[in-house]
mmCIF file with all atom_site columns, C-alpha atoms in Angstrom:
data_model
loop_
_atom_site.group_PDB
_atom_site.id
_atom_site.type_symbol
_atom_site.label_atom_id
_atom_site.label_alt_id
_atom_site.label_comp_id
_atom_site.label_asym_id
_atom_site.label_entity_id
_atom_site.label_seq_id
_atom_site.pdbx_PDB_ins_code
_atom_site.Cartn_x
_atom_site.Cartn_y
_atom_site.Cartn_z
_atom_site.occupancy
_atom_site.B_iso_or_equiv
_atom_site.pdbx_formal_charge
_atom_site.auth_seq_id
_atom_site.auth_comp_id
_atom_site.auth_asym_id
_atom_site.auth_atom_id
_atom_site.pdbx_PDB_model_num
ATOM 1   C CA . UNK A 1 1   ? 99.169  109.436 94.598  1.00 52.00 ? 5   UNK A CA 1
ATOM 2   C CA . UNK A 1 2   ? 97.604  108.098 91.391  1.00 59.00 ? 6   UNK A CA 1
ATOM 3   C CA . UNK A 1 3   ? 94.311  106.128 91.557  1.00 66.00 ? 7   UNK A CA 1
ATOM 4   C CA . UNK A 1 4   ? 93.968  103.099 89.338  1.00 73.00 ? 8   UNK A CA 1
ATOM 5   C CA . UNK A 1 5   ? 91.811  99.804  88.982  1.00 87.00 ? 9   UNK A CA 1
ATOM 6   C CA . UNK A 1 6   ? 95.169  97.873  89.466  1.00 93.00 ? 10  UNK A CA 1
ATOM 7   C CA . UNK A 1 7   ? 98.317  98.519  91.560  1.00 95.00 ? 11  UNK A CA 1
ATOM 8   C CA . UNK A 1 8   ? 101.730 96.940  92.160  1.00 97.00 ? 12  UNK A CA 1
ATOM 9   C CA . UNK A 1 9   ? 103.378 96.811  95.627  1.00 98.00 ? 13  UNK A CA 1
ATOM 10  C CA . UNK A 1 10  ? 104.749 94.631  98.393  1.00 98.00 ? 14  UNK A CA 1
ATOM 11  C CA . UNK A 1 11  ? 101.595 94.337  100.588 1.00 98.00 ? 15  UNK A CA 1
ATOM 12  C CA . UNK A 1 12  ? 102.786 91.484  102.825 1.00 97.00 ? 16  UNK A CA 1
ATOM 13  C CA . UNK A 1 13  ? 106.339 92.742  103.549 1.00 96.00 ? 17  UNK A CA 1
ATOM 14  C CA . UNK A 1 14  ? 108.126 89.725  102.027 1.00 97.00 ? 18  UNK A CA 1
ATOM 15  C CA . UNK A 1 15  ? 110.077 92.104  99.511  1.00 96.00 ? 19  UNK A CA 1
ATOM 16  C CA . UNK A 1 16  ? 108.384 90.512  96.519  1.00 97.00 ? 20  UNK A CA 1
ATOM 17  C CA . UNK A 1 17  ? 105.966 92.455  94.381  1.00 98.00 ? 21  UNK A CA 1
ATOM 18  C CA . UNK A 1 18  ? 102.194 91.583  94.357  1.00 98.00 ? 22  UNK A CA 1
ATOM 19  C CA . UNK A 1 19  ? 99.433  93.046  92.331  1.00 98.00 ? 23  UNK A CA 1
ATOM 20  C CA . UNK A 1 20  ? 95.974  94.172  93.523  1.00 97.00 ? 24  UNK A CA 1
ATOM 21  C CA . UNK A 1 21  ? 93.097  94.787  91.266  1.00 94.00 ? 25  UNK A CA 1
ATOM 22  C CA . UNK A 1 22  ? 89.343  95.711  91.468  1.00 90.00 ? 26  UNK A CA 1
ATOM 23  C CA . UNK A 1 23  ? 86.653  93.490  90.539  1.00 86.00 ? 27  UNK A CA 1
ATOM 24  C CA . UNK A 1 24  ? 83.221  95.164  90.328  1.00 75.00 ? 28  UNK A CA 1
ATOM 25  C CA . UNK A 1 25  ? 80.011  93.422  90.412  1.00 70.00 ? 29  UNK A CA 1
ATOM 26  C CA . UNK A 1 26  ? 77.314  95.745  88.921  1.00 64.00 ? 30  UNK A CA 1
ATOM 27  C CA . UNK A 1 27  ? 73.714  95.417  89.605  1.00 62.00 ? 31  UNK A CA 1
ATOM 28  C CA . UNK A 1 28  ? 74.484  93.034  92.527  1.00 57.00 ? 32  UNK A CA 1
ATOM 29  C CA . UNK A 1 29  ? 71.999  92.720  95.398  1.00 55.00 ? 33  UNK A CA 1
ATOM 30  C CA . UNK A 1 30  ? 71.418  94.753  97.568  1.00 50.00 ? 34  UNK A CA 1
ATOM 31  C CA . UNK A 1 31  ? 73.911  97.363  96.128  1.00 55.00 ? 35  UNK A CA 1
ATOM 32  C CA . UNK A 1 32  ? 76.839  97.308  93.960  1.00 61.00 ? 36  UNK A CA 1
ATOM 33  C CA . UNK A 1 33  ? 79.946  95.756  95.376  1.00 76.00 ? 37  UNK A CA 1
ATOM 34  C CA . UNK A 1 34  ? 83.802  95.675  94.836  1.00 83.00 ? 38  UNK A CA 1
ATOM 35  C CA . UNK A 1 35  ? 86.215  92.888  95.568  1.00 88.00 ? 39  UNK A CA 1
ATOM 36  C CA . UNK A 1 36  ? 89.951  93.703  95.773  1.00 93.00 ? 40  UNK A CA 1
ATOM 37  C CA . UNK A 1 37  ? 91.946  90.664  94.525  1.00 94.00 ? 41  UNK A CA 1
ATOM 38  C CA . UNK A 1 38  ? 95.609  89.932  94.833  1.00 97.00 ? 42  UNK A CA 1
ATOM 39  C CA . UNK A 1 39  ? 98.162  88.065  92.668  1.00 98.00 ? 43  UNK A CA 1
ATOM 40  C CA . UNK A 1 40  ? 99.507  86.357  95.781  1.00 97.00 ? 44  UNK A CA 1
ATOM 41  C CA . UNK A 1 41  ? 97.110  83.532  96.672  1.00 96.00 ? 45  UNK A CA 1
ATOM 42  C CA . UNK A 1 42  ? 98.191  83.775  100.306 1.00 96.00 ? 46  UNK A CA 1
ATOM 43  C CA . UNK A 1 43  ? 96.786  87.282  100.588 1.00 98.00 ? 47  UNK A CA 1
ATOM 44  C CA . UNK A 1 44  ? 92.945  86.981  100.718 1.00 97.00 ? 48  UNK A CA 1
ATOM 45  C CA . UNK A 1 45  ? 90.567  89.134  98.752  1.00 94.00 ? 49  UNK A CA 1
ATOM 46  C CA . UNK A 1 46  ? 88.437  91.812  100.632 1.00 89.00 ? 50  UNK A CA 1
ATOM 47  C CA . UNK A 1 47  ? 84.967  92.925  99.637  1.00 85.00 ? 51  UNK A CA 1
ATOM 48  C CA . UNK A 1 48  ? 82.847  96.055  100.284 1.00 79.00 ? 52  UNK A CA 1
ATOM 49  C CA . UNK A 1 49  ? 79.896  97.810  99.089  1.00 78.00 ? 53  UNK A CA 1
ATOM 50  C CA . UNK A 1 50  ? 80.399  100.681 96.721  1.00 77.00 ? 54  UNK A CA 1
ATOM 51  C CA . UNK A 1 51  ? 79.245  101.843 93.350  1.00 73.00 ? 55  UNK A CA 1
ATOM 52  C CA . UNK A 1 52  ? 82.868  101.539 92.167  1.00 76.00 ? 56  UNK A CA 1
ATOM 53  C CA . UNK A 1 53  ? 86.292  102.297 93.536  1.00 84.00 ? 57  UNK A CA 1
ATOM 54  C CA . UNK A 1 54  ? 89.893  102.816 92.575  1.00 86.00 ? 58  UNK A CA 1
ATOM 55  C CA . UNK A 1 55  ? 93.187  101.986 94.356  1.00 91.00 ? 59  UNK A CA 1
ATOM 56  C CA . UNK A 1 56  ? 96.494  103.680 95.181  1.00 91.00 ? 60  UNK A CA 1
ATOM 57  C CA . UNK A 1 57  ? 99.679  102.342 96.727  1.00 93.00 ? 61  UNK A CA 1
ATOM 58  C CA . UNK A 1 58  ? 100.682 104.600 99.560  1.00 90.00 ? 62  UNK A CA 1
ATOM 59  C CA . UNK A 1 59  ? 104.006 102.965 100.240 1.00 93.00 ? 63  UNK A CA 1
ATOM 60  C CA . UNK A 1 60  ? 105.092 101.850 103.741 1.00 92.00 ? 64  UNK A CA 1
ATOM 61  C CA . UNK A 1 61  ? 103.360 104.353 106.114 1.00 90.00 ? 65  UNK A CA 1
ATOM 62  C CA . UNK A 1 62  ? 104.039 102.640 109.433 1.00 87.00 ? 66  UNK A CA 1
ATOM 63  C CA . UNK A 1 63  ? 107.685 101.409 108.693 1.00 88.00 ? 67  UNK A CA 1
ATOM 64  C CA . UNK A 1 64  ? 106.857 97.608  108.772 1.00 89.00 ? 68  UNK A CA 1
ATOM 65  C CA . UNK A 1 65  ? 108.114 96.952  105.260 1.00 93.00 ? 69  UNK A CA 1
ATOM 66  C CA . UNK A 1 66  ? 104.564 96.398  103.905 1.00 96.00 ? 70  UNK A CA 1
ATOM 67  C CA . UNK A 1 67  ? 102.671 98.919  101.668 1.00 96.00 ? 71  UNK A CA 1
ATOM 68  C CA . UNK A 1 68  ? 99.462  100.319 102.588 1.00 94.00 ? 72  UNK A CA 1
ATOM 69  C CA . UNK A 1 69  ? 96.510  100.667 100.036 1.00 93.00 ? 73  UNK A CA 1
ATOM 70  C CA . UNK A 1 70  ? 94.143  103.512 99.761  1.00 90.00 ? 74  UNK A CA 1
ATOM 71  C CA . UNK A 1 71  ? 90.708  102.737 98.257  1.00 90.00 ? 75  UNK A CA 1
ATOM 72  C CA . UNK A 1 72  ? 88.658  105.539 96.886  1.00 86.00 ? 76  UNK A CA 1
ATOM 73  C CA . UNK A 1 73  ? 84.966  104.386 96.925  1.00 84.00 ? 77  UNK A CA 1
ATOM 74  C CA . UNK A 1 74  ? 82.683  106.430 94.789  1.00 74.00 ? 78  UNK A CA 1
ATOM 75  C CA . UNK A 1 75  ? 79.516  107.843 96.380  1.00 68.00 ? 79  UNK A CA 1
ATOM 76  C CA . UNK A 1 76  ? 76.995  110.254 95.312  1.00 67.00 ? 80  UNK A CA 1
ATOM 77  C CA . UNK A 1 77  ? 77.973  112.695 92.616  1.00 68.00 ? 81  UNK A CA 1
ATOM 78  C CA . UNK A 1 78  ? 81.540  113.769 92.848  1.00 72.00 ? 82  UNK A CA 1
ATOM 79  C CA . UNK A 1 79  ? 81.947  112.608 96.645  1.00 77.00 ? 83  UNK A CA 1
ATOM 80  C CA . UNK A 1 80  ? 84.053  109.674 97.391  1.00 81.00 ? 84  UNK A CA 1
ATOM 81  C CA . UNK A 1 81  ? 85.133  107.910 100.665 1.00 86.00 ? 85  UNK A CA 1
ATOM 82  C CA . UNK A 1 82  ? 88.829  107.256 101.287 1.00 87.00 ? 86  UNK A CA 1
ATOM 83  C CA . UNK A 1 83  ? 89.738  104.133 103.257 1.00 90.00 ? 87  UNK A CA 1
ATOM 84  C CA . UNK A 1 84  ? 93.224  103.021 103.977 1.00 92.00 ? 88  UNK A CA 1
ATOM 85  C CA . UNK A 1 85  ? 94.093  99.208  104.409 1.00 94.00 ? 89  UNK A CA 1
ATOM 86  C CA . UNK A 1 86  ? 97.022  97.194  105.487 1.00 95.00 ? 90  UNK A CA 1
ATOM 87  C CA . UNK A 1 87  ? 97.569  93.509  105.345 1.00 96.00 ? 91  UNK A CA 1
ATOM 88  C CA . UNK A 1 88  ? 98.649  92.340  108.793 1.00 94.00 ? 92  UNK A CA 1
ATOM 89  C CA . UNK A 1 89  ? 98.699  88.898  110.405 1.00 93.00 ? 93  UNK A CA 1
ATOM 90  C CA . UNK A 1 90  ? 96.968  87.275  107.586 1.00 95.00 ? 94  UNK A CA 1
ATOM 91  C CA . UNK A 1 91  ? 94.015  89.728  107.172 1.00 95.00 ? 95  UNK A CA 1
ATOM 92  C CA . UNK A 1 92  ? 93.167  93.205  105.702 1.00 96.00 ? 96  UNK A CA 1
ATOM 93  C CA . UNK A 1 93  ? 92.579  95.921  108.340 1.00 94.00 ? 97  UNK A CA 1
ATOM 94  C CA . UNK A 1 94  ? 91.261  99.423  108.112 1.00 93.00 ? 98  UNK A CA 1
ATOM 95  C CA . UNK A 1 95  ? 94.218  101.610 109.411 1.00 91.00 ? 99  UNK A CA 1
ATOM 96  C CA . UNK A 1 96  ? 92.587  105.077 109.331 1.00 87.00 ? 100 UNK A CA 1
ATOM 97  C CA . UNK A 1 97  ? 89.041  105.991 109.961 1.00 85.00 ? 101 UNK A CA 1
ATOM 98  C CA . UNK A 1 98  ? 87.398  106.515 106.686 1.00 86.00 ? 102 UNK A CA 1
ATOM 99  C CA . UNK A 1 99  ? 86.760  110.083 105.471 1.00 82.00 ? 103 UNK A CA 1
ATOM 100 C CA . UNK A 1 100 ? 84.918  111.865 102.712 1.00 79.00 ? 104 UNK A CA 1
ATOM 101 C CA . UNK A 1 101 ? 86.387  113.821 99.831  1.00 77.00 ? 105 UNK A CA 1
ATOM 102 C CA . UNK A 1 102 ? 85.029  116.009 97.107  1.00 71.00 ? 106 UNK A CA 1
ATOM 103 C CA . UNK A 1 103 ? 86.474  114.763 93.717  1.00 65.00 ? 107 UNK A CA 1
ATOM 104 C CA . UNK A 1 104 ? 86.668  117.922 91.512  1.00 53.00 ? 108 UNK A CA 1
ATOM 105 C CA . UNK A 1 105 ? 88.855  119.988 93.798  1.00 52.00 ? 109 UNK A CA 1
ATOM 106 C CA . UNK A 1 106 ? 91.938  118.647 92.016  1.00 52.00 ? 110 UNK A CA 1
ATOM 107 C CA . UNK A 1 107 ? 93.404  117.034 95.049  1.00 56.00 ? 111 UNK A CA 1
ATOM 108 C CA . UNK A 1 108 ? 94.580  113.374 94.729  1.00 65.00 ? 112 UNK A CA 1
ATOM 109 C CA . UNK A 1 109 ? 97.167  113.546 97.656  1.00 73.00 ? 113 UNK A CA 1
ATOM 110 C CA . UNK A 1 110 ? 94.845  112.407 100.430 1.00 80.00 ? 114 UNK A CA 1
ATOM 111 C CA . UNK A 1 111 ? 97.277  110.358 102.491 1.00 83.00 ? 115 UNK A CA 1
ATOM 112 C CA . UNK A 1 112 ? 100.917 110.526 102.889 1.00 82.00 ? 116 UNK A CA 1
ATOM 113 C CA . UNK A 1 113 ? 103.539 109.524 105.408 1.00 82.00 ? 117 UNK A CA 1
ATOM 114 C CA . UNK A 1 114 ? 103.258 111.733 108.533 1.00 79.00 ? 118 UNK A CA 1
ATOM 115 C CA . UNK A 1 115 ? 105.958 113.699 110.358 1.00 81.00 ? 119 UNK A CA 1
ATOM 116 C CA . UNK A 1 116 ? 105.900 111.458 113.446 1.00 74.00 ? 120 UNK A CA 1
ATOM 117 C CA . UNK A 1 117 ? 107.728 108.083 113.957 1.00 66.00 ? 121 UNK A CA 1
ATOM 118 C CA . UNK A 1 118 ? 106.127 104.886 112.941 1.00 58.00 ? 122 UNK A CA 1
ATOM 119 C CA . UNK A 1 119 ? 102.266 104.931 112.693 1.00 54.00 ? 123 UNK A CA 1
ATOM 120 C CA . UNK A 1 120 ? 101.727 108.675 112.097 1.00 54.00 ? 124 UNK A CA 1
ATOM 121 C CA . UNK A 1 121 ? 100.278 109.879 108.823 1.00 64.00 ? 125 UNK A CA 1
ATOM 122 C CA . UNK A 1 122 ? 98.856  112.862 107.353 1.00 65.00 ? 126 UNK A CA 1
ATOM 123 C CA . UNK A 1 123 ? 95.307  112.979 105.815 1.00 65.00 ? 127 UNK A CA 1
ATOM 124 C CA . UNK A 1 124 ? 94.222  115.815 103.401 1.00 62.00 ? 128 UNK A CA 1
ATOM 125 C CA . UNK A 1 125 ? 90.406  116.100 103.503 1.00 57.00 ? 129 UNK A CA 1
ATOM 126 C CA . UNK A 1 126 ? 88.147  118.232 101.596 1.00 60.00 ? 130 UNK A CA 1
ATOM 127 C CA . UNK A 1 127 ? 84.935  119.141 103.127 1.00 57.00 ? 131 UNK A CA 1
ATOM 128 C CA . UNK A 1 128 ? 82.016  121.499 102.564 1.00 60.00 ? 132 UNK A CA 1
ATOM 129 C CA . UNK A 1 129 ? 81.375  124.418 104.973 1.00 65.00 ? 133 UNK A CA 1
ATOM 130 C CA . UNK A 1 130 ? 79.068  127.325 104.156 1.00 72.00 ? 134 UNK A CA 1
ATOM 131 C CA . UNK A 1 131 ? 78.869  126.275 100.598 1.00 65.00 ? 135 UNK A CA 1
ATOM 132 C CA . UNK A 1 132 ? 82.622  126.470 100.047 1.00 70.00 ? 136 UNK A CA 1
ATOM 133 C CA . UNK A 1 133 ? 85.298  123.737 100.051 1.00 68.00 ? 137 UNK A CA 1
ATOM 134 C CA . UNK A 1 134 ? 88.597  123.737 102.004 1.00 69.00 ? 138 UNK A CA 1
ATOM 135 C CA . UNK A 1 135 ? 91.369  121.436 102.474 1.00 72.00 ? 139 UNK A CA 1
ATOM 136 C CA . UNK A 1 136 ? 92.075  120.298 106.066 1.00 75.00 ? 140 UNK A CA 1
ATOM 137 C CA . UNK A 1 137 ? 95.551  118.709 106.922 1.00 77.00 ? 141 UNK A CA 1
ATOM 138 C CA . UNK A 1 138 ? 95.765  116.742 110.087 1.00 80.00 ? 142 UNK A CA 1
ATOM 139 C CA . UNK A 1 139 ? 97.971  114.113 111.586 1.00 82.00 ? 143 UNK A CA 1
ATOM 140 C CA . UNK A 1 140 ? 96.410  110.831 112.951 1.00 84.00 ? 144 UNK A CA 1
ATOM 141 C CA . UNK A 1 141 ? 97.733  107.531 114.183 1.00 85.00 ? 145 UNK A CA 1
ATOM 142 C CA . UNK A 1 142 ? 97.465  104.387 112.139 1.00 86.00 ? 146 UNK A CA 1
ATOM 143 C CA . UNK A 1 143 ? 95.577  101.607 113.892 1.00 85.00 ? 147 UNK A CA 1
#
């Protein structure tokens, strides 16, 4: 997984490539906001509040021929929030419950296809416990 401010993929499953990119509005009220835009006008933009973000194409996690998108929203210090989105039935949906990560741990492989059929995926999540950081791997169902 490589995070960037723009990515290429097939996000609607039509077997044609689209491009997603981040538009950040600094100093917006009440807080900074990010908008994810698409080169395909039939895929609507989506907006959320964050100080900044980056994108990663996760490939087709749920075997529906459309790629999922991971958004790494920057939070306080080195902390970030990972959210996975899919474009389904004309709208963007959050497919995995958001989770926090700690940036300097060297991990970028936060989400990948899971061992189970269809909508299973693996999340690698870093978290603080007793002042130390560890990596937890677990399997969850995509929504």
